[in-house]
């Protein structure tokens, strides 16, 4: 690869990252313009975005995107000159033009050297609609073509994962790196000299280097933190288009937009948020006539809320719709063999059943729902983050779904345990307490069992059997009591090593599919320790306990 190819790759990566930001900004501006069509500054900002995008697309030879942007400029110029009126129909078309631009950029980034037929067809449609827009000045809201709400946005081009960092933070990182280099040099000199250096002086030098390293680590962690607001804003468009396609009216309220979280967490909660917003609008919020009959305002409210709580970030999706249909969920659960008697399925049971794969209360499969996939994706994605999800619902008042995820995926406080010669790590925030396994249970040596803890049964899983670790169990075993949401179970281990900061490493292909494992870490002795998936282990333990109880 020569230097010119490397430069073009860097140029493309920058263009793709900036194009994504421009598209999101254009959508926000268009939605604001729909609410305040007389705002000239909004129109000017939109024009600047499109013009900048056109120039950048031309620079990287993305001719299809450049031509669409040029057509869009023509329409926006007429709007700026007030020879066209801002109507709902025209705003819908302009929003669709953002989708087309995304698609054109993605196609070009994938190697396409000519505009697709779809892009060419849209250019003709855009010009035709612009000419007809004057006649639609007085058209009622929503009278135009229904927005293509179900069609997902064009797939993201292969944009590099990037993060904008304040230059001041980078300067502080550089300064700390320099101080660490000085501290390491001082320590190295002491070790080389040996004689004349007291152990106390060497230890002080080591502590100073360690302090600087921890400062740098904290600074890097803070640099990865980004506000969740832009992620929330993406759903303004989703809500608008879905509501129009379903014949409903809804508004989006956002709270806690400034709450910061690790950029990797943002990437992982994007899909769950989309599924929850779609579900809330499809299943929760009623049509205007139904809401009026129930004494509610015709416009439903969907709230996205974020806040920090006890070292975690909490994201809530709240709607003021009809709430969970417990009776319908119970019927579907019985039909799928998830429950034996619909009369015994209560509201709490229903709140858990909606996450079961394949369970849906929709009467028919549509592009929006009916396959029972969305909430399963929500639970799996959140648990993959070592997070939890809970649901509260009140008939006629609405539903609140709460996600609790860690602030960062890079480092956790872990609790190390040992089985045989292996070390495993449990997330410390999932550990409730540690107990000695009763001697009769140790002698029994069963893969799992139930013990009495202060008058309550506690099912436990023996980690030695779960991971098929060789060797004999010690005479004394311990139980680490772990909790995930409202579920509690025990993990029987040989040794308790205690807590420590754990740097998470991605799983390799060989252990990526092992049940009960969510990651790995390198120990101080160079060996690998597996980080346990508490939610998965809890489910397995409680499943075995339920099977025994039913036998």
Coordinates of C-alpha atoms in Angstrom, one line a residue:
X1 CA 0.0 0.0 0.0
X2 CA 1.6 3.3 -1.1
X3 CA 1.3 6.6 0.7
X4 CA -1.5 7.9 -1.5
X5 CA -3.7 4.9 -0.7
X6 CA -3.0 5.4 3.0
X7 CA -4.0 9.1 2.7
X8 CA -7.2 8.2 0.9
X9 CA -8.1 5.7 3.6
X10 CA -7.6 8.3 6.2
X11 CA -9.6 10.9 4.2
X12 CA -12.5 8.4 3.7
X13 CA -12.5 7.6 7.4
X14 CA -12.8 11.2 8.3
X15 CA -15.4 11.9 5.6
X16 CA -17.6 8.9 6.8
X17 CA -17.4 10.0 10.4
X18 CA -18.3 13.6 9.6
X19 CA -21.1 12.5 7.2
X20 CA -22.7 10.5 10.0
X21 CA -22.7 13.6 12.2
X22 CA -24.0 15.8 9.4
X23 CA -26.9 13.4 8.7
X24 CA -27.9 13.3 12.4
X25 CA -27.7 17.1 12.5
X26 CA -29.8 17.5 9.3
X27 CA -32.5 15.3 10.8
X28 CA -32.6 17.4 14.0
X29 CA -32.8 20.6 12.0
X30 CA -35.6 19.3 9.7
X31 CA -37.7 18.1 12.6
X32 CA -37.2 21.5 14.3
X33 CA -38.2 23.2 11.0
X34 CA -41.4 21.2 10.9
X35 CA -42.3 22.8 14.2
X36 CA -41.1 26.3 13.4
X37 CA -41.3 26.6 9.6
X38 CA -40.7 30.4 9.7
X39 CA -37.2 30.0 11.3
X40 CA -34.8 31.3 8.7
X41 CA -31.8 30.3 10.8
X42 CA -32.8 26.7 10.7
X43 CA -33.0 26.8 6.9
X44 CA -29.6 28.5 6.7
X45 CA -28.1 25.8 9.0
X46 CA -29.6 23.1 6.8
X47 CA -28.3 24.7 3.7
X48 CA -24.8 24.9 5.2
X49 CA -24.9 21.2 6.2
X50 CA -25.9 20.2 2.7
X51 CA -23.4 22.4 1.0
X52 CA -20.6 21.2 3.2
X53 CA -21.6 17.6 2.5
X54 CA -21.7 18.2 -1.2
X55 CA -18.2 19.6 -1.2
X56 CA -16.8 16.8 1.0
X57 CA -18.5 14.1 -1.2
X58 CA -17.0 15.7 -4.3
X59 CA -13.6 15.7 -2.6
X60 CA -13.7 11.9 -2.1
X61 CA -15.4 11.3 -5.5
X62 CA -18.7 10.1 -4.1
X63 CA -20.6 11.5 -7.2
X64 CA -23.9 9.9 -6.3
X65 CA -24.1 11.6 -2.9
X66 CA -22.8 14.8 -4.4
X67 CA -25.6 14.9 -7.0
X68 CA -28.3 14.2 -4.4
X69 CA -26.9 17.0 -2.2
X70 CA -26.9 19.3 -5.2
X71 CA -30.6 18.6 -5.8
X72 CA -31.4 19.1 -2.2
X73 CA -29.6 22.4 -2.2
X74 CA -32.0 23.6 -5.0
X75 CA -35.0 22.7 -2.9
X76 CA -33.6 24.4 0.2
X77 CA -32.6 27.5 -1.8
X78 CA -36.3 27.8 -2.9
X79 CA -37.4 27.4 0.7
X80 CA -34.9 30.1 1.8
X81 CA -36.3 32.4 -0.9
X82 CA -39.9 31.6 0.3
X83 CA -40.9 30.5 -3.2
X84 CA -41.8 27.1 -1.6
X85 CA -43.7 26.5 1.6
X86 CA -42.6 24.3 4.4
X87 CA -45.2 21.6 4.6
X88 CA -45.3 18.3 6.4
X89 CA -45.2 16.5 3.1
X90 CA -42.1 18.4 2.0
X91 CA -40.4 17.9 5.4
X92 CA -41.1 14.1 5.1
X93 CA -39.5 14.2 1.6
X94 CA -36.5 16.1 2.9
X95 CA -36.0 13.5 5.7
X96 CA -36.2 10.8 3.1
X97 CA -33.5 12.6 1.2
X98 CA -31.2 12.2 4.2
X99 CA -31.9 8.4 4.1
X100 CA -31.0 8.5 0.4
X101 CA -27.8 10.4 1.0
X102 CA -26.9 7.8 3.7
X103 CA -27.5 5.0 1.2
X104 CA -25.5 6.8 -1.6
X105 CA -22.6 7.3 0.8
X106 CA -22.7 3.7 1.9
X107 CA -22.8 2.4 -1.6
X108 CA -19.9 4.5 -2.7
X109 CA -17.9 3.5 0.4
X110 CA -18.6 -0.2 -0.5
X111 CA -17.0 0.4 -3.9
X112 CA -19.9 1.3 -6.0
X113 CA -18.8 3.6 -8.8
X114 CA -22.2 4.8 -10.0
X115 CA -25.4 6.0 -8.4
X116 CA -27.9 3.1 -8.0
X117 CA -31.3 3.1 -9.7
X118 CA -32.9 3.9 -6.4
X119 CA -30.8 7.0 -5.9
X120 CA -31.5 8.1 -9.5
X121 CA -35.2 7.5 -9.0
X122 CA -35.3 9.6 -5.8
X123 CA -33.5 12.5 -7.5
X124 CA -36.3 12.6 -10.1
X125 CA -38.9 12.4 -7.3
X126 CA -37.3 15.1 -5.3
X127 CA -37.3 17.5 -8.3
X128 CA -40.9 16.6 -9.1
X129 CA -42.1 17.1 -5.5
X130 CA -40.3 20.4 -5.3
X131 CA -42.2 21.6 -8.3
X132 CA -45.5 20.5 -6.8
X133 CA -44.8 21.7 -3.3
X134 CA -46.4 25.1 -4.0
X135 CA -49.7 23.4 -4.7
X136 CA -49.5 21.5 -1.4
X137 CA -49.1 24.7 0.7
X138 CA -52.5 24.2 2.2
X139 CA -52.4 20.4 2.4
X140 CA -53.4 19.0 5.8
X141 CA -50.7 17.4 8.0
X142 CA -50.0 13.9 7.0
X143 CA -51.9 14.1 3.7
X144 CA -48.8 13.2 1.7
X145 CA -47.3 9.9 1.1
X146 CA -46.8 7.9 4.3
X147 CA -43.2 8.0 5.4
X148 CA -41.2 4.9 4.9
X149 CA -41.0 4.3 8.6
X150 CA -40.4 0.6 8.6
X151 CA -37.5 0.7 6.2
X152 CA -34.3 0.8 8.2
X153 CA -31.7 3.4 7.4
X154 CA -29.1 2.5 5.0
X155 CA -26.5 0.3 6.5
X156 CA -23.6 2.2 8.0
X157 CA -20.7 2.3 5.8
X158 CA -17.5 0.9 7.1
X159 CA -16.7 4.0 9.1
X160 CA -13.8 3.7 11.6
X161 CA -14.8 3.8 15.2
X162 CA -13.8 7.3 16.2
X163 CA -14.1 9.6 19.1
X164 CA -13.5 13.3 19.4
X165 CA -11.5 14.2 22.4
X166 CA -10.8 17.7 23.7
X167 CA -7.3 18.8 22.9
X168 CA -6.8 19.9 26.5
X169 CA -7.4 16.3 27.7
X170 CA -4.9 15.0 25.2
X171 CA -2.3 17.6 26.5
X172 CA -2.9 16.4 30.0
X173 CA -2.4 12.8 28.9
X174 CA 0.8 13.7 27.2
X175 CA 2.1 15.5 30.3
X176 CA 1.3 12.5 32.4
X177 CA 3.0 10.2 30.0
X178 CA 6.1 12.3 30.3
X179 CA 6.0 12.2 34.1
X180 CA 5.6 8.4 34.0
X181 CA 8.6 8.1 31.8
X182 CA 10.6 10.2 34.3
X183 CA 9.4 8.1 37.2
X184 CA 10.2 4.9 35.4
X185 CA 13.7 6.2 34.6
X186 CA 14.2 7.0 38.2
X187 CA 13.1 3.6 39.4
X188 CA 15.2 1.9 36.8
X189 CA 18.2 3.8 37.8
X190 CA 17.7 2.8 41.5
X191 CA 17.4 -0.9 40.5
X192 CA 20.6 -0.7 38.4
X193 CA 22.5 1.0 41.2
X194 CA 21.3 -1.5 43.8
X195 CA 23.8 -0.5 46.4
X196 CA 23.1 2.7 48.3
X197 CA 19.4 2.5 47.6
X198 CA 17.2 1.6 50.5
X199 CA 14.1 -0.6 50.0
X200 CA 12.0 2.3 51.3
X201 CA 13.3 4.7 48.6
X202 CA 12.6 2.1 45.8
X203 CA 9.1 1.5 47.2
X204 CA 8.5 5.3 47.2
X205 CA 9.6 5.5 43.6
X206 CA 7.4 2.6 42.6
X207 CA 4.4 4.2 44.4
X208 CA 5.0 7.5 42.6
X209 CA 5.1 5.8 39.3
X210 CA 1.9 3.8 40.2
X211 CA 0.1 7.0 41.2
X212 CA 0.9 8.7 37.9
X213 CA -0.2 5.5 36.0
X214 CA -3.5 5.5 37.8
X215 CA -4.0 9.3 37.1
X216 CA -3.4 8.6 33.4
X217 CA -5.8 5.6 33.4
X218 CA -8.5 7.8 35.0
X219 CA -7.9 10.5 32.4
X220 CA -8.2 8.1 29.5
X221 CA -11.4 6.6 31.0
X222 CA -12.8 10.2 31.3
X223 CA -11.9 10.9 27.7
X224 CA -14.0 7.9 26.5
X225 CA -17.0 9.3 28.3
X226 CA -19.5 11.0 25.9
X227 CA -23.0 12.4 26.6
X228 CA -26.0 10.2 25.7
X229 CA -28.0 13.2 24.3
X230 CA -27.1 12.5 20.6
X231 CA -28.2 8.9 21.0
X232 CA -31.5 10.1 22.3
X233 CA -31.9 12.6 19.5
X234 CA -31.8 9.9 16.9
X235 CA -35.2 8.7 18.1
X236 CA -37.0 11.9 17.4
X237 CA -37.0 11.0 13.7
X238 CA -38.0 7.3 14.5
X239 CA -40.9 8.4 16.7
X240 CA -42.2 10.9 14.1
X241 CA -42.1 8.4 11.2
X242 CA -43.5 5.5 13.1
X243 CA -46.3 7.6 14.6
X244 CA -47.3 8.8 11.2
X245 CA -47.3 5.3 9.7
X246 CA -49.4 3.9 12.6
X247 CA -51.9 6.7 12.6
X248 CA -50.8 7.8 16.0
X249 CA -49.6 11.0 17.6
X250 CA -46.7 11.1 20.0
X251 CA -44.0 13.4 21.3
X252 CA -40.6 12.6 22.6
X253 CA -39.4 14.0 25.9
X254 CA -35.7 13.7 26.7
X255 CA -34.2 14.0 30.2
X256 CA -30.5 13.7 31.2
X257 CA -29.1 14.4 27.8
X258 CA -25.8 15.5 29.4
X259 CA -25.3 12.3 31.3
X260 CA -21.9 10.8 30.2
X261 CA -21.1 7.1 29.7
X262 CA -18.3 5.2 28.0
X263 CA -18.6 5.4 24.2
X264 CA -18.6 1.6 23.9
X265 CA -21.7 1.4 26.1
X266 CA -23.4 3.9 23.8
X267 CA -22.7 1.6 20.9
X268 CA -24.2 -1.4 22.7
X269 CA -27.4 0.3 23.9
X270 CA -28.3 1.9 20.5
X271 CA -30.2 -1.2 19.2
X272 CA -32.0 -1.9 22.5
X273 CA -33.2 1.7 22.6
X274 CA -34.5 1.4 19.1
X275 CA -36.5 -1.7 19.8
X276 CA -38.0 -0.3 23.0
X277 CA -39.1 2.9 21.2
X278 CA -40.7 0.9 18.4
X279 CA -42.4 -1.4 20.9
X280 CA -43.7 1.5 23.0
X281 CA -45.2 3.1 20.0
X282 CA -46.6 -0.1 18.4
X283 CA -47.9 -1.8 21.6
X284 CA -48.1 0.9 24.2
X285 CA -49.3 4.3 22.9
X286 CA -52.9 4.2 21.7
X287 CA -54.5 5.9 18.7
X288 CA -55.8 9.4 19.4
X289 CA -59.5 8.4 19.5
X290 CA -58.7 5.6 22.0
X291 CA -56.8 8.0 24.1
X292 CA -59.6 10.5 24.1
X293 CA -62.1 7.9 25.1
X294 CA -59.8 7.0 28.0
X295 CA -59.6 10.6 29.1
X296 CA -56.0 11.1 27.9
X297 CA -54.6 13.8 25.6
X298 CA -54.6 12.6 22.0
X299 CA -50.9 13.0 21.8
X300 CA -49.0 10.3 23.6
X301 CA -45.7 10.9 25.4
X302 CA -42.6 8.8 25.2
X303 CA -39.8 9.8 27.6
X304 CA -36.2 8.8 27.3
X305 CA -34.4 9.5 30.6
X306 CA -30.8 8.9 31.8
X307 CA -29.1 9.4 35.1
X308 CA -26.2 8.1 37.1
X309 CA -26.9 5.9 40.1
X310 CA -24.4 4.0 42.3
X311 CA -21.6 3.6 39.7
X312 CA -24.0 2.7 36.9
X313 CA -25.9 4.6 34.2
X314 CA -29.7 4.1 34.3
X315 CA -31.7 4.6 31.1
X316 CA -35.5 4.6 31.2
X317 CA -38.0 4.4 28.4
X318 CA -41.4 5.5 29.7
X319 CA -44.7 5.7 27.8
X320 CA -48.1 6.8 28.9
X321 CA -49.9 4.2 26.8
X322 CA -52.2 1.3 27.7
X323 CA -49.6 -0.8 29.7
X324 CA -48.8 -4.5 29.3
X325 CA -51.7 -6.7 28.3
X326 CA -51.2 -9.3 31.0
X327 CA -54.0 -11.5 29.8
X328 CA -52.8 -11.6 26.2
X329 CA -49.2 -12.3 27.4
X330 CA -50.4 -15.1 29.6
X331 CA -52.3 -16.7 26.6
X332 CA -49.2 -16.5 24.4
X333 CA -47.0 -17.9 27.2
X334 CA -49.3 -20.9 27.6
X335 CA -49.4 -21.4 23.8
X336 CA -45.6 -21.5 23.7
X337 CA -45.2 -23.8 26.7
X338 CA -43.7 -21.1 28.9
X339 CA -46.6 -21.3 31.5
X340 CA -49.1 -24.0 32.3
X341 CA -52.1 -21.9 33.5
X342 CA -52.8 -18.4 32.2
X343 CA -54.7 -17.6 35.5
X344 CA -51.4 -18.0 37.4
X345 CA -49.5 -15.4 35.3
X346 CA -49.4 -12.2 37.2
X347 CA -48.1 -8.7 36.2
X348 CA -44.6 -9.5 37.4
X349 CA -44.5 -12.7 35.5
X350 CA -45.8 -10.9 32.4
X351 CA -43.1 -8.3 32.7
X352 CA -40.5 -11.1 32.6
X353 CA -42.2 -13.1 29.8
X354 CA -42.0 -10.2 27.3
X355 CA -38.3 -10.9 27.0
X356 CA -38.8 -14.5 26.0
X357 CA -37.7 -15.1 22.3
X358 CA -40.7 -15.8 20.0
X359 CA -43.3 -14.4 22.4
X360 CA -45.4 -11.6 20.9
X361 CA -48.9 -10.2 21.6
X362 CA -49.2 -8.9 18.0
X363 CA -52.2 -10.4 16.1
X364 CA -50.1 -10.7 12.9
X365 CA -46.5 -10.5 11.9
X366 CA -45.7 -7.1 10.4
X367 CA -42.5 -5.3 9.5
X368 CA -42.7 -3.6 12.9
X369 CA -43.5 -6.5 15.3
X370 CA -45.0 -9.9 15.6
X371 CA -42.0 -12.2 15.7
X372 CA -41.1 -11.7 19.4
X373 CA -37.5 -10.7 18.6
X374 CA -37.2 -7.1 19.8
X375 CA -37.3 -7.5 23.6
X376 CA -35.1 -10.6 23.4
X377 CA -32.5 -8.5 21.7
X378 CA -32.9 -5.9 24.5
X379 CA -32.2 -8.4 27.2
X380 CA -29.3 -10.1 25.5
X381 CA -27.6 -6.8 24.6
X382 CA -28.0 -5.4 28.1
X383 CA -26.8 -8.6 29.8
X384 CA -23.8 -8.7 27.4
X385 CA -22.9 -5.4 29.0
X386 CA -23.2 -6.9 32.5
X387 CA -26.3 -4.8 32.9
X388 CA -29.9 -5.5 33.9
X389 CA -33.3 -4.7 32.6
X390 CA -36.6 -4.4 34.5
X391 CA -40.2 -3.5 33.6
X392 CA -43.0 -1.8 35.5
X393 CA -46.4 -1.4 34.0
X394 CA -49.8 -0.1 35.1
X395 CA -52.9 -0.8 33.1
X396 CA -54.1 2.3 31.3
X397 CA -51.2 4.4 32.7
X398 CA -48.2 3.2 30.7
X399 CA -45.0 1.2 30.9
X400 CA -41.5 2.0 32.2
X401 CA -38.5 -0.1 31.1
X402 CA -35.3 0.5 33.1
X403 CA -31.9 -0.4 31.8
X404 CA -29.0 -0.4 34.2
X405 CA -25.6 -0.6 32.6
X406 CA -22.0 0.0 33.8
X407 CA -20.4 3.3 33.1
X408 CA -17.5 1.7 31.3
X409 CA -16.7 -1.7 29.7
X410 CA -12.9 -1.3 30.0
X411 CA -12.4 -1.8 33.7
X412 CA -14.5 -3.3 36.5
X413 CA -14.1 -4.0 40.2
X414 CA -13.9 -7.7 40.3
X415 CA -14.1 -10.4 43.0
X416 CA -11.6 -13.2 42.3
X417 CA -12.3 -16.8 43.2
X418 CA -10.4 -20.0 42.7
X419 CA -11.4 -23.5 41.6
X420 CA -8.7 -26.1 41.2
X421 CA -5.8 -24.2 39.7
X422 CA -8.0 -21.7 37.8
X423 CA -9.0 -18.2 38.8
X424 CA -12.4 -16.7 37.9
X425 CA -13.7 -13.2 38.4
X426 CA -17.2 -12.1 39.4
X427 CA -18.2 -8.5 39.0
X428 CA -18.0 -7.1 42.5
X429 CA -21.3 -5.2 42.2
X430 CA -23.1 -8.5 41.7
X431 CA -21.6 -10.1 44.9
X432 CA -23.9 -9.9 47.9
X433 CA -22.0 -12.0 50.5
X434 CA -19.8 -15.0 51.0
X435 CA -20.7 -18.1 53.0
X436 CA -19.1 -21.4 53.9
X437 CA -20.8 -24.3 52.1
X438 CA -22.3 -26.6 54.7
X439 CA -20.2 -29.8 55.2
X440 CA -23.0 -32.1 54.1
X441 CA -23.2 -30.3 50.8
X442 CA -19.4 -30.5 50.4
X443 CA -19.4 -34.3 51.1
X444 CA -22.3 -34.7 48.6
X445 CA -20.3 -33.2 45.8
X446 CA -23.4 -32.7 43.6
X447 CA -23.1 -30.3 40.6
X448 CA -25.7 -28.1 42.2
X449 CA -28.0 -27.9 45.2
X450 CA -30.0 -25.8 47.6
X451 CA -28.9 -24.6 51.0
X452 CA -30.7 -22.8 53.8
X453 CA -29.6 -19.2 54.3
X454 CA -31.2 -17.6 57.3
X455 CA -34.4 -19.5 56.7
X456 CA -34.6 -19.0 53.0
X457 CA -33.6 -21.5 50.2
X458 CA -30.6 -20.5 48.1
X459 CA -30.0 -22.6 45.0
X460 CA -26.3 -22.8 44.1
X461 CA -24.1 -24.1 41.3
X462 CA -20.8 -25.7 41.8
X463 CA -18.3 -23.9 39.4
X464 CA -16.0 -26.9 39.4
X465 CA -18.7 -29.0 37.6
X466 CA -20.0 -26.2 35.5
X467 CA -16.6 -25.7 33.8
X468 CA -15.5 -29.3 34.2
X469 CA -12.4 -28.4 36.2
X470 CA -10.3 -31.4 37.1
X471 CA -9.1 -32.5 40.6
X472 CA -10.7 -33.2 43.9
X473 CA -12.7 -30.6 45.8
X474 CA -11.2 -29.3 49.0
X475 CA -12.7 -30.3 52.4
X476 CA -14.0 -26.8 52.8
X477 CA -15.8 -24.9 50.0
X478 CA -17.3 -21.5 49.8
X479 CA -20.5 -20.0 48.3
X480 CA -20.4 -16.6 46.7
X481 CA -24.0 -15.2 46.8
X482 CA -24.6 -13.2 43.6
X483 CA -27.6 -11.1 42.6
X484 CA -28.9 -9.9 39.3
X485 CA -32.0 -7.8 39.4
X486 CA -34.4 -9.6 41.8
X487 CA -32.7 -13.0 41.3
X488 CA -30.3 -14.5 43.8
X489 CA -28.2 -17.7 43.7
X490 CA -24.9 -19.0 44.9
X491 CA -21.7 -20.0 43.2
X492 CA -19.7 -22.8 45.0
X493 CA -15.9 -22.3 44.7
X494 CA -12.8 -23.6 46.4
X495 CA -11.0 -20.3 47.4
X496 CA -11.9 -16.7 47.8
X497 CA -9.1 -14.4 46.6
X498 CA -10.8 -11.1 47.2
X499 CA -11.5 -7.9 45.1
X500 CA -9.3 -6.1 42.6
X501 CA -9.5 -3.8 39.6
X502 CA -9.9 -5.9 36.5
X503 CA -9.0 -4.8 33.0
X504 CA -11.4 -6.6 30.6
X505 CA -10.1 -8.3 27.5
X506 CA -12.3 -9.5 24.7
X507 CA -13.0 -13.3 24.5
X508 CA -11.2 -15.3 21.8
X509 CA -13.1 -17.5 19.4
X510 CA -12.5 -20.7 21.4
X511 CA -14.3 -19.5 24.6
X512 CA -16.6 -16.9 23.1
X513 CA -19.5 -19.4 23.1
X514 CA -18.9 -20.9 26.6
X515 CA -22.0 -20.5 28.7
X516 CA -21.5 -18.4 31.8
X517 CA -18.5 -16.5 30.6
X518 CA -18.7 -12.8 29.6
X519 CA -15.0 -11.8 29.2
X520 CA -11.4 -12.4 30.3
X521 CA -8.6 -10.7 32.1
X522 CA -4.8 -11.1 32.4
X523 CA -3.7 -11.7 36.0
X524 CA -0.6 -10.3 37.5
X525 CA 1.2 -13.7 37.1
X526 CA 0.4 -13.6 33.3
X527 CA -2.4 -16.3 33.4
X528 CA -5.8 -15.7 32.0
X529 CA -8.9 -15.5 34.3
X530 CA -12.4 -15.8 32.9
X531 CA -14.9 -13.2 33.9
X532 CA -18.2 -14.9 34.8
X533 CA -21.6 -14.0 33.3
X534 CA -23.7 -13.6 36.4
X535 CA -27.0 -13.4 34.6
X536 CA -26.3 -16.6 32.6
X537 CA -25.1 -18.5 35.7
X538 CA -28.1 -17.3 37.6
X539 CA -30.5 -18.5 34.9
X540 CA -28.8 -21.9 34.7
X541 CA -28.9 -22.3 38.5
X542 CA -32.5 -21.2 38.9
X543 CA -33.5 -23.4 35.9
X544 CA -32.1 -26.5 37.6
X545 CA -33.8 -25.6 40.9
X546 CA -37.1 -25.1 39.2
X547 CA -36.8 -28.4 37.3
X548 CA -36.1 -30.2 40.6
X549 CA -39.1 -28.5 42.3
X550 CA -41.4 -29.5 39.4
X551 CA -40.1 -33.1 39.4

